[in-house]
Amino acid sequence: MSYEIRVEKTNMPKPKPDMTKLGFGNYFTDHMFIMDYTEGRGWHDPRIVPYQNLCLDPATMVFHYGQAIFEGLKAYKAVDGRILLFRPEQNMRRINISNERMCIPPIDEEFAVKAVKELVMVDKDWIPEEEGTSLYIRPFIIATDPYLGVRPSHTYKFIIILSPVGAYYPEGINPVKIYVESNYVRAVRGGTGYAKTPGNYAASLKAQVEAHEKGYTQVLWLDGIERKYIEEVGTMNVFFKIGGRVITPALQGSILPGITRDSTIQLLRSWGIEVEERSISIEEVYEAHQKGTLEEAFGTGTAAVISPVGELNWNGNIITINEGKTGPLSARIYETITGIQYGKIEDKFGWIQEVK
Amino acid sequence: MSYEIRVEKTNMPKPKPDMTKLGFGNYFTDHMFIMDYTEGRGWHDPRIVPYQNLCLDPATMVFHYGQAIFEGLKAYKAVDGRILLFRPEQNMRRINISNERMCIPPIDEEFAVKAVKELVMVDKDWIPEEEGTSLYIRPFIIATDPYLGVRPSHTYKFIIILSPVGAYYPEGINPVKIYVESNYVRAVRGGTGYAKTPGNYAASLKAQVEAHEKGYTQVLWLDGIERKYIEEVGTMNVFFKIGGRVITPALQGSILPGITRDSTIQLLRSWGIEVEERSISIEEVYEAHQKGTLEEAFGTGTAAVISPVGELNWNGNIITINEGKTGPLSARIYETITGIQYGKIEDKFGWIQEVK
């Protein structure tokens, strides 16, 4: 796409929030990117405009039939002052995978990366510089026909918004307690589990709320068919280190093909550590725990990078992992990926793109 | 809820569309109902206002995590001029079932029926009077926190919009051709299949599009576990008449508890026809077809009331039902339910509520 991005800058910049108390997803920058899709005309009119409300007919299809997708990535202020993105082309590739499943027309991936970079440059003063902070980038697409029949929309909006976010671990990386979910199912093969679409997240809320009430941070999802094989942890991919080898559920259509998941696998293999992508049952994890070969467990995702699991509750069986402490491998992956993201460690994989 | 509904009438009424060419879900009336929810305060500020855009922060949770539910019902202009609703209390009960699954705070069901009636009265000139037309009523709730973390929203909007709709069968009730879906899954037990939530509809689009491309109107969904048991047809519940008895899939969490489904079961039983709510496999339907005992098949839903199935394509096996014509039982149910809805037939079941 050879389009120029029209830029209309705000003349009323917002006051910046206290960059030491950001939290996640609470504050938004001065500008946003929008591009429209009309059937027959394609994607058109890409523009960066002042951050503003979307004014939509109440019949707009996204409200009723949830035809939408999103992504999440971050811009990091490197130690040398550069602004870095981590594998943004992978997010845009995944947008098109999600789009295909949700019957949304494809975007030009390269152009979308360019749009992210231009928007980040316009709002570069919003990138926080405190340790562990970043500028969260949320591209999303919504169906915009004002129409109540069930069919794919003929019009869409592709939008990118930016949110300065605090360190995920302000007090250092810390293991979480996870409840193994036996009642609710997140997704099933043949469904939308591999797409980053709102409905998957809506479906996950109830289990999350009930896990919180029981004193757990998140749930471990089991497969929807046999309720036996491990899928994801909360909204993250999940890894287990058992007897020196690392195991993570294979991508079979019901789990998200995480970019941090892929980066973790590449890193581990580059370190000579064996990684198995295959089905892994909760029984296998429990038996490894009983035998004393369960060494570490952790989630991977853009927000936390690595989230060590300190305890699993499986129908009342408590599986304590590495004495509830962050394992050395979890820590090493975390330090390496975040090190690459903040430009502290050499990027041997070509994962980093600079925003200029 | 003892709230009064504040009414602000438009001073710019829209021109009415050609009531003989309405289609479905294309036109919207002059007013809408809105009520807000704020944590700690509950539902508040119910109001009928001129139909207007919703202006929402692009970070509004419904765009990203799909936390939302909706309903669909109709107001009918009876032959004697009365305005009738069909079992509206059932829609409002189902809103709360959907709300519970999606972590949305419950509404006052009785008040919601009252809100529907008041809104319909305000826009009563929009109820079309042609044969088979009606005023479609779309209540829906969306999560409105401008926040990007995955958790239930703390604020919501409950909205009702109205759309005059044409006859579903302008040329008389007509059977459709249905493709039995083997690749895609709509929902699985433990998921959100029984809730009327946008994600279920988003998940169904791809199969619908592919069925259209093959020359079929809709898909017949099979269960997500064994890919064997029948669930729904398109966005409707489904019934089969085999050897004089009527069979419909039992409500086990993955299918929508349809109000037309329930009305159909009550009607059939009142006529002395046996109805079995149980698992029914596609093999059973195919075998009945082979034996010559498959008499009729039809979908039930608010939009069409009854949608006869004339043909099923199951992996290339063509199952022609009642020679591709509308069966006598399908026709009788259709005539009876629509007869009650339009006040032509006595309502022995207490299904009708008049709007005054």
XYZ file of C-alpha atoms in Angstrom, chain B:
356
model
C -37.044 -0.740 40.027
C -39.315 2.210 40.622
C -37.497 4.527 38.256
C -39.430 6.750 35.971
C -38.231 6.685 32.405
C -37.343 10.170 31.279
C -38.563 10.824 27.727
C -36.911 13.315 25.408
C -38.656 13.330 22.046
C -36.938 14.175 18.808
C -37.869 17.388 17.056
C -36.480 16.041 13.808
C -38.409 12.845 13.041
C -36.914 10.855 10.187
C -38.859 10.143 7.015
C -40.326 6.647 7.163
C -38.903 4.074 4.763
C -41.056 2.339 2.139
C -42.803 -0.148 4.429
C -43.161 -2.638 1.577
C -39.382 -2.865 1.092
C -38.019 -3.068 4.586
C -35.828 -6.169 4.627
C -34.329 -6.959 8.038
C -32.406 -4.653 10.332
C -31.839 -1.845 7.830
C -33.943 0.979 9.274
C -34.180 2.348 12.780
C -36.859 4.396 14.454
C -36.755 7.914 15.903
C -35.970 6.986 19.493
C -33.947 4.623 21.636
C -33.865 3.583 25.267
C -30.644 3.909 27.289
C -29.828 3.100 30.903
C -26.382 3.207 32.521
C -24.696 0.982 35.060
C -21.973 2.177 37.373
C -20.402 -0.060 39.982
C -21.625 0.912 43.427
C -24.596 2.772 42.002
C -26.297 0.088 39.950
C -28.446 0.678 36.876
C -29.524 4.279 36.678
C -30.836 7.114 34.527
C -33.240 5.185 32.272
C -34.261 7.402 29.396
C -35.853 7.436 25.987
C -33.955 9.807 23.740
C -33.741 10.605 20.037
C -31.995 7.799 18.119
C -28.369 8.846 18.150
C -24.797 7.693 17.797
C -22.966 6.224 20.754
C -19.783 8.223 21.277
C -17.310 5.944 22.983
C -13.627 6.081 23.827
C -11.738 3.786 21.415
C -10.475 1.891 24.479
C -14.060 0.993 25.454
C -13.952 -2.620 26.563
C -16.699 -3.941 24.289
C -14.487 -3.263 21.247
C -11.626 -5.293 22.691
C -13.021 -8.027 24.915
C -16.571 -8.440 23.632
C -18.250 -8.313 27.018
C -21.807 -7.848 25.768
C -25.156 -9.571 25.347
C -28.267 -8.949 23.291
C -31.832 -10.045 22.695
C -34.309 -9.985 19.850
C -38.089 -9.808 19.943
C -40.843 -8.168 17.940
C -43.886 -5.946 18.288
C -46.768 -6.914 16.000
C -49.654 -4.806 14.760
C -52.614 -7.110 15.384
C -55.493 -7.459 12.960
C -57.666 -5.472 15.410
C -55.123 -2.661 15.651
C -53.658 -3.614 19.037
C -49.866 -3.680 19.462
C -48.713 -7.069 20.738
C -45.483 -8.483 22.172
C -44.738 -12.204 22.254
C -43.406 -13.493 25.596
C -41.181 -10.449 26.254
C -40.611 -11.551 29.856
C -38.774 -14.586 28.454
C -36.315 -12.382 26.582
C -35.613 -10.387 29.717
C -35.141 -13.558 31.735
C -32.669 -14.747 29.122
C -30.827 -11.413 29.314
C -30.073 -12.230 32.913
C -28.962 -15.761 32.046
C -26.622 -14.284 29.432
C -25.510 -11.578 31.877
C -24.598 -14.136 34.516
C -22.354 -16.046 32.072
C -20.725 -12.870 30.773
C -20.187 -11.279 34.234
C -22.596 -8.416 33.505
C -24.732 -7.212 36.431
C -28.371 -8.370 36.290
C -31.176 -6.103 35.121
C -34.665 -5.775 36.589
C -36.596 -7.972 34.161
C -39.992 -6.429 34.784
C -38.610 -2.938 34.365
C -36.950 -3.956 31.109
C -40.298 -5.164 29.728
C -41.769 -1.832 30.780
C -38.955 -0.013 28.978
C -39.656 -1.975 25.787
C -43.348 -1.093 25.988
C -42.716 2.602 26.600
C -40.258 2.815 23.732
C -42.604 0.976 21.366
C -45.398 3.385 22.347
C -43.212 6.401 21.602
C -42.355 5.002 18.165
C -45.655 3.239 17.486
C -46.037 4.990 14.121
C -43.045 2.953 12.971
C -44.795 -0.404 13.370
C -45.415 -1.584 9.834
C -48.819 -3.002 8.975
C -48.175 -5.052 5.831
C -48.779 -8.783 6.102
C -45.930 -10.476 7.989
C -44.095 -7.263 8.901
C -43.255 -6.257 12.453
C -41.175 -3.938 14.592
C -38.006 -5.767 15.593
C -36.818 -4.893 19.091
C -33.125 -5.191 19.909
C -32.158 -4.803 23.569
C -28.406 -5.066 24.175
C -25.826 -4.408 26.855
C -22.223 -3.361 26.263
C -19.237 -3.001 28.600
C -18.122 0.626 28.575
C -15.009 1.041 30.746
C -12.243 2.701 28.703
C -9.647 0.198 29.918
C -7.432 -2.410 28.281
C -6.958 -4.958 31.061
C -8.915 -8.207 30.801
C -11.553 -8.125 33.560
C -15.287 -7.447 33.803
C -16.123 -3.807 33.168
C -17.324 -1.575 36.012
C -19.719 0.329 33.733
C -22.276 -0.752 31.134
C -24.974 0.615 28.889
C -28.309 -1.149 28.386
C -29.802 0.052 25.122
C -32.950 -0.782 23.173
C -33.303 0.075 19.503
C -36.218 -0.628 17.149
C -36.216 -1.604 13.493
C -39.291 -2.017 11.274
C -38.751 -5.275 9.397
C -40.349 -6.878 6.389
C -41.983 -10.269 6.154
C -39.399 -13.029 6.525
C -41.219 -14.970 3.786
C -42.588 -12.335 1.381
C -43.448 -15.146 -1.048
C -44.719 -17.637 1.519
C -42.851 -19.947 3.867
C -40.129 -21.737 1.963
C -37.669 -24.535 2.810
C -33.932 -23.893 2.826
C -30.913 -25.989 1.924
C -28.531 -26.607 4.791
C -24.905 -27.729 4.846
C -23.865 -29.991 7.720
C -20.735 -28.350 9.102
C -17.810 -30.660 9.804
C -14.897 -28.221 10.170
C -16.104 -25.364 12.294
C -17.639 -25.510 15.745
C -20.058 -22.916 17.083
C -19.768 -23.648 20.805
C -18.890 -26.359 23.259
C -20.216 -27.275 26.669
C -18.405 -25.138 29.264
C -18.300 -22.262 26.785
C -20.820 -19.506 26.035
C -23.152 -21.324 23.616
C -26.272 -20.875 25.770
C -25.704 -17.131 26.221
C -26.826 -14.610 23.611
C -23.428 -12.947 23.345
C -21.733 -11.406 20.293
C -18.791 -13.828 20.244
C -21.042 -16.785 19.378
C -22.241 -14.980 16.284
C -18.767 -13.798 15.273
C -17.584 -17.397 15.540
C -20.353 -18.569 13.202
C -19.656 -16.224 10.274
C -16.923 -18.219 8.562
C -19.002 -21.391 8.281
C -21.965 -19.365 7.024
C -19.859 -17.705 4.323
C -18.433 -21.041 3.178
C -21.910 -22.628 3.119
C -23.168 -19.747 0.955
C -20.297 -20.302 -1.442
C -21.404 -23.924 -1.779
C -24.985 -22.837 -2.516
C -26.432 -23.449 0.945
C -28.403 -20.983 3.038
C -26.978 -21.986 6.378
C -25.076 -24.646 8.286
C -26.217 -27.352 10.649
C -23.876 -27.239 13.631
C -22.582 -30.432 15.211
C -21.297 -30.676 18.762
C -17.688 -29.651 19.383
C -16.685 -32.830 21.175
C -17.726 -35.796 19.060
C -18.710 -33.777 15.947
C -21.710 -36.033 15.768
C -24.659 -34.632 17.694
C -26.818 -31.915 16.200
C -26.825 -28.526 17.925
C -28.433 -25.710 15.932
C -29.181 -24.676 12.387
C -27.594 -21.323 11.555
C -28.756 -19.114 14.406
C -31.901 -21.152 15.088
C -32.842 -24.174 17.173
C -33.640 -27.259 15.146
C -36.381 -29.915 15.182
C -36.782 -33.227 13.352
C -40.001 -35.176 12.875
C -39.141 -38.851 12.633
C -41.758 -41.604 12.609
C -44.448 -39.344 14.012
C -42.393 -38.045 16.936
C -40.582 -34.731 17.166
C -36.995 -34.595 18.398
C -34.963 -31.515 19.302
C -31.518 -31.303 20.904
C -31.670 -31.025 24.700
C -30.406 -27.832 26.366
C -27.031 -28.875 27.718
C -25.146 -25.608 27.744
C -23.895 -25.307 24.183
C -27.115 -24.225 22.438
C -29.370 -21.234 22.857
C -32.555 -21.843 24.896
C -34.818 -20.419 22.198
C -38.155 -18.867 23.067
C -39.665 -20.022 19.767
C -38.145 -23.438 20.556
C -39.979 -23.484 23.900
C -43.224 -22.230 22.334
C -42.994 -24.916 19.646
C -42.527 -27.664 22.232
C -45.498 -26.385 24.267
C -47.668 -26.198 21.153
C -46.761 -29.672 19.944
C -47.456 -31.196 23.347
C -50.812 -29.358 23.507
C -51.630 -31.056 20.214
C -50.792 -34.460 21.648
C -47.576 -34.795 19.635
C -44.682 -36.358 21.473
C -41.557 -34.180 21.750
C -38.221 -35.608 22.804
C -35.537 -33.235 24.062
C -32.430 -35.355 23.772
C -29.181 -35.844 21.894
C -29.756 -36.597 18.242
C -26.883 -37.497 15.946
C -26.594 -36.671 12.263
C -26.304 -40.449 11.683
C -29.733 -40.922 13.250
C -31.205 -38.330 10.896
C -29.471 -39.938 7.926
C -30.697 -43.412 8.886
C -34.250 -42.130 9.294
C -33.942 -40.618 5.824
C -32.729 -43.971 4.455
C -35.605 -45.805 6.165
C -38.109 -43.259 4.944
C -39.157 -42.173 8.456
C -37.671 -38.643 8.317
C -40.813 -36.611 7.766
C -39.894 -32.998 8.463
C -37.090 -30.794 9.731
C -37.253 -27.122 10.671
C -35.452 -24.367 12.487
C -37.124 -22.108 15.054
C -36.218 -18.522 15.871
C -37.630 -15.054 16.397
C -36.829 -13.756 12.910
C -38.389 -16.532 10.784
C -40.493 -18.263 13.473
C -40.243 -21.541 11.517
C -37.702 -22.220 8.787
C -38.352 -25.570 7.092
C -35.306 -27.527 5.981
C -35.724 -29.016 2.502
C -32.266 -30.497 2.088
C -29.247 -31.414 4.184
C -25.801 -32.004 2.701
C -23.785 -34.199 5.036
C -20.321 -34.775 3.577
C -21.850 -35.090 0.128
C -24.758 -37.283 1.226
C -27.879 -35.404 0.183
C -30.811 -35.789 2.540
C -33.956 -34.461 0.862
C -36.752 -33.862 3.346
C -40.456 -34.002 2.449
C -39.500 -33.656 -1.224
C -37.995 -30.265 -0.460
C -41.397 -28.857 0.462
C -42.727 -27.354 3.673
C -44.206 -30.146 5.779
C -47.709 -29.979 7.237
C -46.500 -29.841 10.837
C -43.985 -27.057 10.084
C -46.770 -25.111 8.392
C -49.183 -25.686 11.260
C -46.692 -24.465 13.877
C -45.859 -21.433 11.744
C -49.516 -20.546 11.196
C -50.323 -21.015 14.874
C -47.451 -19.009 16.343
C -47.762 -16.174 13.833
C -51.539 -16.344 14.266
C -51.136 -15.783 17.998
C -48.543 -13.044 17.426
C -50.866 -11.089 15.108
C -53.950 -11.685 17.270
C -55.688 -13.863 14.693
C -55.729 -16.956 16.898
C -56.750 -17.165 20.526
C -53.734 -17.087 22.899
C -54.393 -20.052 25.197
C -50.887 -19.939 26.625
C -50.753 -16.386 27.966
C -47.901 -15.565 25.579
C -49.180 -12.214 24.387
C -48.724 -8.864 26.136
C -50.445 -5.794 24.794
C -48.591 -2.495 24.538
C -50.840 0.384 25.588
